[in-house]
mmCIF file of C-alpha atoms and ligand atoms in Angstrom:
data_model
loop_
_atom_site.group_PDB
_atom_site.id
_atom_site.type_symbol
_atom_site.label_atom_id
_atom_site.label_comp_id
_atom_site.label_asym_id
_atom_site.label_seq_id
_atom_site.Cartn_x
_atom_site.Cartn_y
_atom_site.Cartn_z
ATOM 1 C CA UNK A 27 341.644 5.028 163.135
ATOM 2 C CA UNK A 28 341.959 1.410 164.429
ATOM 3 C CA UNK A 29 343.670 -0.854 162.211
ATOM 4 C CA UNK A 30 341.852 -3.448 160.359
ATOM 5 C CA UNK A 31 343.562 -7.199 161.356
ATOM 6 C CA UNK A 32 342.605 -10.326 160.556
ATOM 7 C CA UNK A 33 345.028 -12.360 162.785
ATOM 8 C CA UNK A 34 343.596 -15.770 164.067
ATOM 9 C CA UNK A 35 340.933 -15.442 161.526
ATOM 10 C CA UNK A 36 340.008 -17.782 159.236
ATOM 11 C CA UNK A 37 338.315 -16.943 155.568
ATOM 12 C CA UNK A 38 336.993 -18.715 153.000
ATOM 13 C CA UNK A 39 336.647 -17.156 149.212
ATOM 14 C CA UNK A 40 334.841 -18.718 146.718
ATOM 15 C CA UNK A 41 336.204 -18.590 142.965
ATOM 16 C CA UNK A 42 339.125 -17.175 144.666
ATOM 17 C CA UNK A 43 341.384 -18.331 141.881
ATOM 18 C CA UNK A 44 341.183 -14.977 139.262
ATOM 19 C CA UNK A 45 339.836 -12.002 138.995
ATOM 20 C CA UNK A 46 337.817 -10.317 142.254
ATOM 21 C CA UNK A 47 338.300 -12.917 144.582
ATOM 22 C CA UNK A 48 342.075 -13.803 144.071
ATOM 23 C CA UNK A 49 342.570 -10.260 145.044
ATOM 24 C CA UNK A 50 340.472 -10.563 148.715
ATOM 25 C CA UNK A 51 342.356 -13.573 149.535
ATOM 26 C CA UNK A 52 345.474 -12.089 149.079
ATOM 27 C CA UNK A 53 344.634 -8.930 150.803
ATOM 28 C CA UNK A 54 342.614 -11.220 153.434
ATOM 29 C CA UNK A 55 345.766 -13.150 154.062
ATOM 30 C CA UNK A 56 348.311 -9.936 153.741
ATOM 31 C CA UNK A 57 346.501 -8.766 156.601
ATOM 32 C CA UNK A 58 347.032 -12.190 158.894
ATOM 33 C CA UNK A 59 344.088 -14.353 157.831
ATOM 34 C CA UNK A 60 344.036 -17.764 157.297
ATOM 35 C CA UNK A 61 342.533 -18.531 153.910
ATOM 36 C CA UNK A 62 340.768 -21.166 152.143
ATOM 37 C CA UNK A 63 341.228 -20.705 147.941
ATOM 38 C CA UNK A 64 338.072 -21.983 146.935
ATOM 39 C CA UNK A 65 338.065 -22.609 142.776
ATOM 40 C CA UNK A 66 336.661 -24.950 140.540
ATOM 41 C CA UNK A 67 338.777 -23.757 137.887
ATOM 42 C CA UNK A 68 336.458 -24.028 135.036
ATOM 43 C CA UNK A 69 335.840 -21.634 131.818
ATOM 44 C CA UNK A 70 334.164 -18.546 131.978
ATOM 45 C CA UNK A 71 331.018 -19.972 131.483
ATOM 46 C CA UNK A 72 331.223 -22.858 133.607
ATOM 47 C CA UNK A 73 332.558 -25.269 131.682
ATOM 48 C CA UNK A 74 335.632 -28.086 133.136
ATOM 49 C CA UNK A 75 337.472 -27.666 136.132
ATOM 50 C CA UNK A 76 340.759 -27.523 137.189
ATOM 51 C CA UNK A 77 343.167 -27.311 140.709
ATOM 52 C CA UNK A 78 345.405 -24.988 139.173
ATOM 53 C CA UNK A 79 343.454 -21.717 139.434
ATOM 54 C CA UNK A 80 343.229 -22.325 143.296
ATOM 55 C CA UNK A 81 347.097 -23.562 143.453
ATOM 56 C CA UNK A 82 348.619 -20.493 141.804
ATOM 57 C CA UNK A 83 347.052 -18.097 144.360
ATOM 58 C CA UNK A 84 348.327 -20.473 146.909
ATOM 59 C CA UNK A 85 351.297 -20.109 145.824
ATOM 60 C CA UNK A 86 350.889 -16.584 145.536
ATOM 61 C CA UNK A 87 350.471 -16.261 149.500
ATOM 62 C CA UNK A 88 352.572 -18.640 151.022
ATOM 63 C CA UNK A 89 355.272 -16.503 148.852
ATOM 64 C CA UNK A 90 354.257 -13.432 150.535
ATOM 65 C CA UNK A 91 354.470 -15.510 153.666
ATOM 66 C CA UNK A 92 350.770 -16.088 154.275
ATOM 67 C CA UNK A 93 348.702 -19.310 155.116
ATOM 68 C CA UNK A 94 346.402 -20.773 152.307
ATOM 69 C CA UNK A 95 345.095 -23.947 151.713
ATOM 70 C CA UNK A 96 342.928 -25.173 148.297
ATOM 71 C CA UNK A 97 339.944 -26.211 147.668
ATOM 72 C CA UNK A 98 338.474 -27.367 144.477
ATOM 73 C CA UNK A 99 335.100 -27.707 144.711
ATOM 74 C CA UNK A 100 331.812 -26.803 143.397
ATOM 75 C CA UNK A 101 329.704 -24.056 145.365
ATOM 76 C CA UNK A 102 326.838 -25.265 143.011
ATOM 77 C CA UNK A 103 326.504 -28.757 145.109
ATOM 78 C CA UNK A 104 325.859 -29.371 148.280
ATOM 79 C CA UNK A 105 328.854 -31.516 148.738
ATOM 80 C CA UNK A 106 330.829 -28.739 147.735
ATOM 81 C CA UNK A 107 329.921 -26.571 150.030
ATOM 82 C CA UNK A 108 330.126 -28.720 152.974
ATOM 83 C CA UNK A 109 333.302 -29.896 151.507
ATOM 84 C CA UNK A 110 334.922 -26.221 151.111
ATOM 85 C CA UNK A 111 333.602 -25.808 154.563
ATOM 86 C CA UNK A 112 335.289 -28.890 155.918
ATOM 87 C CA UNK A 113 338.597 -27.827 154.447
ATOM 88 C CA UNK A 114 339.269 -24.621 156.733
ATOM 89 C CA UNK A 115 337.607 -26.639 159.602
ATOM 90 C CA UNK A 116 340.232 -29.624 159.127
ATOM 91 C CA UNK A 117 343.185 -27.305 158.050
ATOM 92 C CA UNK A 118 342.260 -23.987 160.362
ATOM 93 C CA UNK A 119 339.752 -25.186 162.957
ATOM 94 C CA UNK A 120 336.786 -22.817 162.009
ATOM 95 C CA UNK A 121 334.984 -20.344 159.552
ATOM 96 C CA UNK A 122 335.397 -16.604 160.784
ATOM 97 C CA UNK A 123 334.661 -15.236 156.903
ATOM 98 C CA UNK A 124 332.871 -15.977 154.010
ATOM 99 C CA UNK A 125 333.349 -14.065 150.646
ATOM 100 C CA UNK A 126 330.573 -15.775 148.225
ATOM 101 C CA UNK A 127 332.513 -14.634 145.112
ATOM 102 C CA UNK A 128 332.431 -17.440 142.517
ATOM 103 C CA UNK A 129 330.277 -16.515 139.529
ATOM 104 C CA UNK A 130 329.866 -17.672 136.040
ATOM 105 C CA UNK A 131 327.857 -16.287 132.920
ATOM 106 C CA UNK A 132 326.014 -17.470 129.896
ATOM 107 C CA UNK A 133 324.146 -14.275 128.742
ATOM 108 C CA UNK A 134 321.542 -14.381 125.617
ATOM 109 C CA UNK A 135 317.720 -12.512 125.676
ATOM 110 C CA UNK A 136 315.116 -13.904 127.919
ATOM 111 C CA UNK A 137 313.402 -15.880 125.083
ATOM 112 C CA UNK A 138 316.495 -17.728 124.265
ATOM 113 C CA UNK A 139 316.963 -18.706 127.649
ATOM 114 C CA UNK A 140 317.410 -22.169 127.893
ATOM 115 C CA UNK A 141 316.797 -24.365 130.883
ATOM 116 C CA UNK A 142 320.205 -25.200 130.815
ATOM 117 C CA UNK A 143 321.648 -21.673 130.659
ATOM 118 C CA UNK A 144 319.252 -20.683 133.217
ATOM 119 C CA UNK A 145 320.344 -23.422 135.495
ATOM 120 C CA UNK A 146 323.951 -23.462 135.426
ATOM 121 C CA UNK A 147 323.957 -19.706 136.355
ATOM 122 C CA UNK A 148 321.318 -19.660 138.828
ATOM 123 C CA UNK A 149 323.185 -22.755 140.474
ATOM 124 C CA UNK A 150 326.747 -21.477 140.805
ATOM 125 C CA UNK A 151 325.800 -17.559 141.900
ATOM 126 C CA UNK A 152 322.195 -18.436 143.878
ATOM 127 C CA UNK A 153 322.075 -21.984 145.141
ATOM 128 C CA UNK A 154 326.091 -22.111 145.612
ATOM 129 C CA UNK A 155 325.826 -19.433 147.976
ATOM 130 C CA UNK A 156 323.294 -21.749 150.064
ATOM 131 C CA UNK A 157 325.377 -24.307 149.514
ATOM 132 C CA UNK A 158 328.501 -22.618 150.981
ATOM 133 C CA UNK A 159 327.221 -20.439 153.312
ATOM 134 C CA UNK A 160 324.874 -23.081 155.508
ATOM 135 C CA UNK A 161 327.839 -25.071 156.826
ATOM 136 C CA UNK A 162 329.722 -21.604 157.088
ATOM 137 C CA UNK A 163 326.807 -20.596 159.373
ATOM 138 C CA UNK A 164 326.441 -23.441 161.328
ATOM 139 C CA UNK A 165 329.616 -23.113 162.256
ATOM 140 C CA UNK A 166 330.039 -19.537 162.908
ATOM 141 C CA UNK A 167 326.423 -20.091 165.058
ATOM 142 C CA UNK A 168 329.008 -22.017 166.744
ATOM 143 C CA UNK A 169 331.486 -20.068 167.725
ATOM 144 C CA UNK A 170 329.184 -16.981 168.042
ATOM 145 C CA UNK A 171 330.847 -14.764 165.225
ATOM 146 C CA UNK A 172 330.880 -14.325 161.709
ATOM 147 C CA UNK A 173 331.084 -11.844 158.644
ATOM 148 C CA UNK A 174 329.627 -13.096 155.044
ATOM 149 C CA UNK A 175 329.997 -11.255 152.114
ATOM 150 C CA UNK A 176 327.571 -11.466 149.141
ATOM 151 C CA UNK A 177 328.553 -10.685 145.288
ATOM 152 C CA UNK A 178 325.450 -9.310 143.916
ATOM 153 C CA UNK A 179 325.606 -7.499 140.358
ATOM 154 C CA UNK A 180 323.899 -3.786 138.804
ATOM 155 C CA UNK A 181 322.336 -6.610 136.810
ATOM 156 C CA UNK A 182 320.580 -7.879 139.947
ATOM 157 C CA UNK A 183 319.631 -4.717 141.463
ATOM 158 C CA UNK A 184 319.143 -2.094 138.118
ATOM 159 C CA UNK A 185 318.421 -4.622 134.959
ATOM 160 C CA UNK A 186 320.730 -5.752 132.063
ATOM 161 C CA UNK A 187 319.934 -6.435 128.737
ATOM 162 C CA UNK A 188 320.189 -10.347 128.598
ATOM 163 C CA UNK A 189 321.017 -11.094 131.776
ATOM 164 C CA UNK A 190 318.003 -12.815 132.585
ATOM 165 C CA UNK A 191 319.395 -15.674 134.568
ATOM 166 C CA UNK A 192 322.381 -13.768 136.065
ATOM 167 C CA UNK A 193 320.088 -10.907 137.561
ATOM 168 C CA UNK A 194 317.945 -13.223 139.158
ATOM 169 C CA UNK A 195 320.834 -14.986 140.521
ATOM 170 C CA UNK A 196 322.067 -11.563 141.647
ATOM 171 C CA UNK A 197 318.982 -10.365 142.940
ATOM 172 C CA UNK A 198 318.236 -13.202 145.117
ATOM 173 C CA UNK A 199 321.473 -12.858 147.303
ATOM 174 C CA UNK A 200 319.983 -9.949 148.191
ATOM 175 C CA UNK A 201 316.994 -11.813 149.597
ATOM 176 C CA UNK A 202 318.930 -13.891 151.206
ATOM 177 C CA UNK A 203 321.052 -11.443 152.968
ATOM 178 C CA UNK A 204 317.771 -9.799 154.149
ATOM 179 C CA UNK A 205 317.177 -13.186 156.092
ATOM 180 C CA UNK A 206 320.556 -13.708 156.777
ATOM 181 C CA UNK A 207 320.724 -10.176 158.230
ATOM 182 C CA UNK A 208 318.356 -11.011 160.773
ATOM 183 C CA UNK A 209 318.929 -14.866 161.968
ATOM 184 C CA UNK A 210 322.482 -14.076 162.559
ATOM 185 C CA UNK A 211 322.251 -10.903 164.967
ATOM 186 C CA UNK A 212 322.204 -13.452 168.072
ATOM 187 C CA UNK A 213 325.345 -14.723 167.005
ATOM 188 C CA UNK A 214 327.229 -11.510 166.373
ATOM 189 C CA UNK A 215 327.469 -12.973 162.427
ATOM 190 C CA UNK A 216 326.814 -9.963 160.114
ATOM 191 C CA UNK A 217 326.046 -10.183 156.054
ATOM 192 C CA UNK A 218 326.419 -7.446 153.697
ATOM 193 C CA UNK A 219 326.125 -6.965 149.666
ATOM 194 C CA UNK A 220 328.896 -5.781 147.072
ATOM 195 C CA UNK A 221 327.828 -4.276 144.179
ATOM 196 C CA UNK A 222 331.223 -4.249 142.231
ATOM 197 C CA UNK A 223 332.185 -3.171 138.726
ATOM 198 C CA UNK A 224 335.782 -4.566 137.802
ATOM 199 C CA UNK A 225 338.110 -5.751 135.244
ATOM 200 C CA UNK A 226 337.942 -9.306 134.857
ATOM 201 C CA UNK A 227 337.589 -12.112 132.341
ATOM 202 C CA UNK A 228 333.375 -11.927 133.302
ATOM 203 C CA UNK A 229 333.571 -7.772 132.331
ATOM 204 C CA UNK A 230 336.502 -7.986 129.345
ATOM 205 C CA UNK A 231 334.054 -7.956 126.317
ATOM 206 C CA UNK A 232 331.231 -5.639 128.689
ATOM 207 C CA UNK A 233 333.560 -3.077 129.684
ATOM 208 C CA UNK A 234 335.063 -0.667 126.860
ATOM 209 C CA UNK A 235 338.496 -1.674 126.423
ATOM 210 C CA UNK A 236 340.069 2.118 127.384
ATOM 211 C CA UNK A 237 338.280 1.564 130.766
ATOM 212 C CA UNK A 238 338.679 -1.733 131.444
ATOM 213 C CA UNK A 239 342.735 -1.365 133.168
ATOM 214 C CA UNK A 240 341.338 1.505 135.018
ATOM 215 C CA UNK A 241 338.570 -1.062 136.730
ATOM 216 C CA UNK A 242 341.111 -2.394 139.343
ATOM 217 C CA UNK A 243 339.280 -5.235 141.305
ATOM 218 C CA UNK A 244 341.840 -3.660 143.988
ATOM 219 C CA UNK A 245 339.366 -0.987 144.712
ATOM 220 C CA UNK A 246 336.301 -3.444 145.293
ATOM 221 C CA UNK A 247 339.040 -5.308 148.337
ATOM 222 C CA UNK A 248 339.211 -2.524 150.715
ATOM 223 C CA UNK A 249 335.193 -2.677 150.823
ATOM 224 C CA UNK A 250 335.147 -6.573 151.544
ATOM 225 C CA UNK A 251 337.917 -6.212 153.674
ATOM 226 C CA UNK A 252 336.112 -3.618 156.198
ATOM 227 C CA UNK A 253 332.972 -5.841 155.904
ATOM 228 C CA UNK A 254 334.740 -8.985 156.786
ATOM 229 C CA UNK A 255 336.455 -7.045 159.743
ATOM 230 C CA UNK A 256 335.155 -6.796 163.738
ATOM 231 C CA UNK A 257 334.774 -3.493 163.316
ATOM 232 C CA UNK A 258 332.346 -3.473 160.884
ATOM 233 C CA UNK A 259 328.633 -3.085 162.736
ATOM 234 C CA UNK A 260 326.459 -3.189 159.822
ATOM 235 C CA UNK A 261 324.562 -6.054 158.520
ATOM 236 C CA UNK A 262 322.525 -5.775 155.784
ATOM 237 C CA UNK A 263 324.165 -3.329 153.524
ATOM 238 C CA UNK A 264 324.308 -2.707 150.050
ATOM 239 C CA UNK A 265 327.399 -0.884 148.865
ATOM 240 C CA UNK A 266 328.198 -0.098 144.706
ATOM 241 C CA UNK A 267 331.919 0.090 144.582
ATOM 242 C CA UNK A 268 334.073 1.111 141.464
ATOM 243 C CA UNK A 269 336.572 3.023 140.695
ATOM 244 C CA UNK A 270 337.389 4.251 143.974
ATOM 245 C CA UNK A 271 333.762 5.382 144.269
ATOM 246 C CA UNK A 272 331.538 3.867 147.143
ATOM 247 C CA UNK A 273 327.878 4.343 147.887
ATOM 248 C CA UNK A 274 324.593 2.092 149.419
ATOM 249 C CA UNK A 275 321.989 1.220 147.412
ATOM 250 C CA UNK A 276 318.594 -0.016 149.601
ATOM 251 C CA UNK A 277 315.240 -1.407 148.514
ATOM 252 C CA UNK A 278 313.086 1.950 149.576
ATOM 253 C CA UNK A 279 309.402 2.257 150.171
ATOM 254 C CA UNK A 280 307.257 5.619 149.124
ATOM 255 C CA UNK A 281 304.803 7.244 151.388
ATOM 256 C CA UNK A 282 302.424 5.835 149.450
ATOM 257 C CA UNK A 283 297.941 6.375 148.960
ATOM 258 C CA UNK A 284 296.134 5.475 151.481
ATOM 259 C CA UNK A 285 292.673 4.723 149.466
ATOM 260 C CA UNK A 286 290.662 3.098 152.124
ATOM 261 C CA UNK A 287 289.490 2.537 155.880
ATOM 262 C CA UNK A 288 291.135 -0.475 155.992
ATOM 263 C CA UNK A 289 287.709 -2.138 155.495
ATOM 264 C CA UNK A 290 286.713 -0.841 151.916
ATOM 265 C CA UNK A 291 288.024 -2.445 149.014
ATOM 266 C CA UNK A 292 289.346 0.180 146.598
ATOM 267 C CA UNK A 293 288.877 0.098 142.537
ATOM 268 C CA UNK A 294 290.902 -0.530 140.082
ATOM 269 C CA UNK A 295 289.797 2.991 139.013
ATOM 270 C CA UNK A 296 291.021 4.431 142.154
ATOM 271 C CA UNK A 297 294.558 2.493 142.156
ATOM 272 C CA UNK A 298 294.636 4.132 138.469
ATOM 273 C CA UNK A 299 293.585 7.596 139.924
ATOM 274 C CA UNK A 300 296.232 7.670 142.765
ATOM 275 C CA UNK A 301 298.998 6.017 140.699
ATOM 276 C CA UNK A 302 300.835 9.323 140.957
ATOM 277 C CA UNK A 303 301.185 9.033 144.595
ATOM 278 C CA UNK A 304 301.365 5.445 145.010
ATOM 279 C CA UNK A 305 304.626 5.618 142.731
ATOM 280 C CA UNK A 306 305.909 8.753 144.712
ATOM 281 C CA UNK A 307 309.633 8.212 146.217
ATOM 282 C CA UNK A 308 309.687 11.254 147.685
ATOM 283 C CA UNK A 309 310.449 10.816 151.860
ATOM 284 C CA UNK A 310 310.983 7.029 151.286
ATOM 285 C CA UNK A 311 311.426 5.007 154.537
ATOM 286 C CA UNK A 312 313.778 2.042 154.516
ATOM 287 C CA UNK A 313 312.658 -0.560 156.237
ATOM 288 C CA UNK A 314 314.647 -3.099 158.244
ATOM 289 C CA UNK A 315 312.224 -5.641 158.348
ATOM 290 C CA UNK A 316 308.950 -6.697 156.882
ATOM 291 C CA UNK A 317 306.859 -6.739 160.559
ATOM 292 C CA UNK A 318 308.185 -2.809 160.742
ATOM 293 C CA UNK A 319 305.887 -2.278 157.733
ATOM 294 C CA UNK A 320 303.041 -4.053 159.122
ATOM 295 C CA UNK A 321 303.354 -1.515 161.808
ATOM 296 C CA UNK A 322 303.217 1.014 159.630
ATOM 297 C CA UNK A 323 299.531 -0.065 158.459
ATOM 298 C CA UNK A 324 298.398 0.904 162.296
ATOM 299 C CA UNK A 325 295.941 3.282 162.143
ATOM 300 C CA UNK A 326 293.719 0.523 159.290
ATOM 301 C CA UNK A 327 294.179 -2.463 161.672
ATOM 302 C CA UNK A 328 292.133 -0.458 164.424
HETATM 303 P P1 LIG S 216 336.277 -14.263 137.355
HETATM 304 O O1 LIG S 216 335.763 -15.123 136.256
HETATM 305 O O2 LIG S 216 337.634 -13.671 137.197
HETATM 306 O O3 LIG S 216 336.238 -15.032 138.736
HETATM 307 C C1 LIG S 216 335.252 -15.955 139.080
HETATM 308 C C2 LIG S 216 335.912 -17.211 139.618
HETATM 309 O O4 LIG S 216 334.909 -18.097 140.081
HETATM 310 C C3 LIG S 216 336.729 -17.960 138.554
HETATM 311 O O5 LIG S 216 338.059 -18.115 138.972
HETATM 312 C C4 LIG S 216 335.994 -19.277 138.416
HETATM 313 O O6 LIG S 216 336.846 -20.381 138.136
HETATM 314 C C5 LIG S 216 335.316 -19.420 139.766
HETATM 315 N N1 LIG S 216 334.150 -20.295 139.697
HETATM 316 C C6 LIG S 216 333.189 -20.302 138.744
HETATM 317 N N2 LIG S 216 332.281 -21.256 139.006
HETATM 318 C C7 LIG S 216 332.666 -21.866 140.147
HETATM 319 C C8 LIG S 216 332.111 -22.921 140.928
HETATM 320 N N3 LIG S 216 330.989 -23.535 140.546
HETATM 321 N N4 LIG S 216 332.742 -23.285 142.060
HETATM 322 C C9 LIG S 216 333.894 -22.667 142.436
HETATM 323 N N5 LIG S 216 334.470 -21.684 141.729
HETATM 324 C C10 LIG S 216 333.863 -21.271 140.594
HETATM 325 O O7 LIG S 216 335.197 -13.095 137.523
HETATM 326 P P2 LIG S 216 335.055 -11.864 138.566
HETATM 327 O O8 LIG S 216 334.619 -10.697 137.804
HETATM 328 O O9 LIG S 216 336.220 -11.773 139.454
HETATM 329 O O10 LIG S 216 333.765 -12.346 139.380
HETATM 330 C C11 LIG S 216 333.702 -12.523 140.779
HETATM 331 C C12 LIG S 216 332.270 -12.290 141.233
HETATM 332 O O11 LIG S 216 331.930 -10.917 141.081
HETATM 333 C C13 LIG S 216 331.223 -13.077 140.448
HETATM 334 O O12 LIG S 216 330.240 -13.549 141.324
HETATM 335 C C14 LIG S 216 330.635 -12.043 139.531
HETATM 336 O O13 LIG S 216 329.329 -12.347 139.124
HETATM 337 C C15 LIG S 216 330.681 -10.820 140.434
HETATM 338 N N6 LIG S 216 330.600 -9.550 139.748
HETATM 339 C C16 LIG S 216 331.645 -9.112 139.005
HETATM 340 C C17 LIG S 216 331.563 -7.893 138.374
HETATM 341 C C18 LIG S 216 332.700 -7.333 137.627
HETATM 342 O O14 LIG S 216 332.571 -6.169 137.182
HETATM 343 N N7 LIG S 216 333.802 -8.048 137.463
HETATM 344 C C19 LIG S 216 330.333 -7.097 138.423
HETATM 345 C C20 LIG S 216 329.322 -7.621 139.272
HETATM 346 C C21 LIG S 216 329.460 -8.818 139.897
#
């Protein structure tokens, strides 16, 4: 088995200062990285900021003799991300890895969403990983290699009662990676999805509190770890991970109905009639891009 090394690479986590990402960084930098400790340093709900989050698990490597630098901005703006970008290109020359990791929550049903609610979420879990991960991109374009890892949620990908604004968040990363996926296969830069379940201040009043020790975030690391790595191949992926327990999750298509010639318009009655089959999982294909499906549709384009 070849040994996973991160020597003369550089990563960046976001909201590496608790929780999930404090405990890539360290592993990241146990294992020879260079790391940038990305953390605002707010309240669980994204509230105030403040640089000693980030500083502590600074401290935290260069004690275990590792290289760290902080960074205390916001993924949510623009000049965050350029600016948490900026710090491992002034203090370590380039951007190998990117762990989009910072997250916030401010849960209540769909009706009492307010804008503002919606907004603050949607900005530090959806448009902070645009905002951090162009300039990461750019440069890893540049130097023709890169590994980014997404934080999606089983709120994003399953449902969750009053999650409204965090699942779409969630689910839009994996959009994003889907894009992502493809743009960067040129460049040898590959993007992949965590679906994690942990202890951490986000999952302390979610989890039940006899499970919640036994929800290491030190079994979600490994995972990132062998994404972030040059051996891993894959780009794309979707991988649950609790517990010790690891498995893909993938947005699947059915055989499906075909209910016309390709020139016929079918019914609403006839959509109704075949909803059976047109729901049908059974043999479902997984498709790596949406063109493959198009070609799929063959036989009705003739
Ligand atoms: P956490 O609250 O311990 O860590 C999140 C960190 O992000 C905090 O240190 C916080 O200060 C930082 N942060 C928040 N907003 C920021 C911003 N705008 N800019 C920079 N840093 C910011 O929570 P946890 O659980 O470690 O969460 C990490 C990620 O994992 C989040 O994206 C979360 O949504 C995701 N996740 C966690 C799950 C779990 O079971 N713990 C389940 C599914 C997803």
């Amino acid at each position: 088995m070849s040994k996973i090394d991160f020597t003369g690479r550089v990563a960046i986590v976001t909201g590496a200062g608790a929780g999930l990402g404090r405990c890539h960084a360290l592993e990241f930098a146990k294992r020879g990285a260079k790391v940038v400790i990305n953390d605002l340093g707010g309240t669980r709900d994204g509230v105030g900021s403040s640089d000693a989050a980030a500083d502590k698990v600074v401290e935290e490597i260069k004690a275990l003799g590792g290289e760290a630098v902080p960074n205390y901005d916001n993924v949510a703006i623009v000049e965050g991300g350029k600016g948490i970008v900026q710090t491992a290109i002034d203090a370590f020359g380039k951007v190998d890895i990117l762990v989009n990791n910072a997250g916030i929550l401010r849960d209540g049903a769909f009706h009492k969403m307010e804008e503002e609610n919606w907004d603050a979420v949607v900005g530090v879990h959806l448009r902070g990983a645009y905002c951090v991960t162009r300039p990461a991109f750019i440069n890893m374009r540049e130097n023709g290699y890169g590994r980014i890892v997404m934080t999606t949620s089983g709120a994003g990908m399953f449902g969750s009662f009053g999650q409204s604004n965090y699942a779409s968040a969630k689910a839009g990363l994996v959009g994003l990676t889907n894009v992502l996926k493809l743009e960067g296969v040129k460049y040898n830069i590959k993007t992949n999805v965590i679906i994690p379940v942990a202890a951490s201040r986000l999952t302390e009043d979610v989890l039940p509190p006899d499970l919640f020790a036994k929800f290491k975030p030190e079994f979600i690391t490994p995972l990132v770890l062998y994404m972030c790595s040059e051996q891993c191949e894959d780009s794309g992926s979707m991988i649950n991970a609790a517990l010790g327990h690891y498995r893909r999750s993938a947005i699947m298509t059915g055989p499906g109905a075909i209910l016309s010639d390709g020139k016929k318009i079918p019914t609403p009655e006839e959509i109704m009639e075949n909803w059976d089959k047109i729901m049908s999982l059974e043999d479902p294909k997984y498709f790596d891009e949406i063109i493959t499906m198009f070609y799929e549709l063959g036989p009705l384009l003739s």
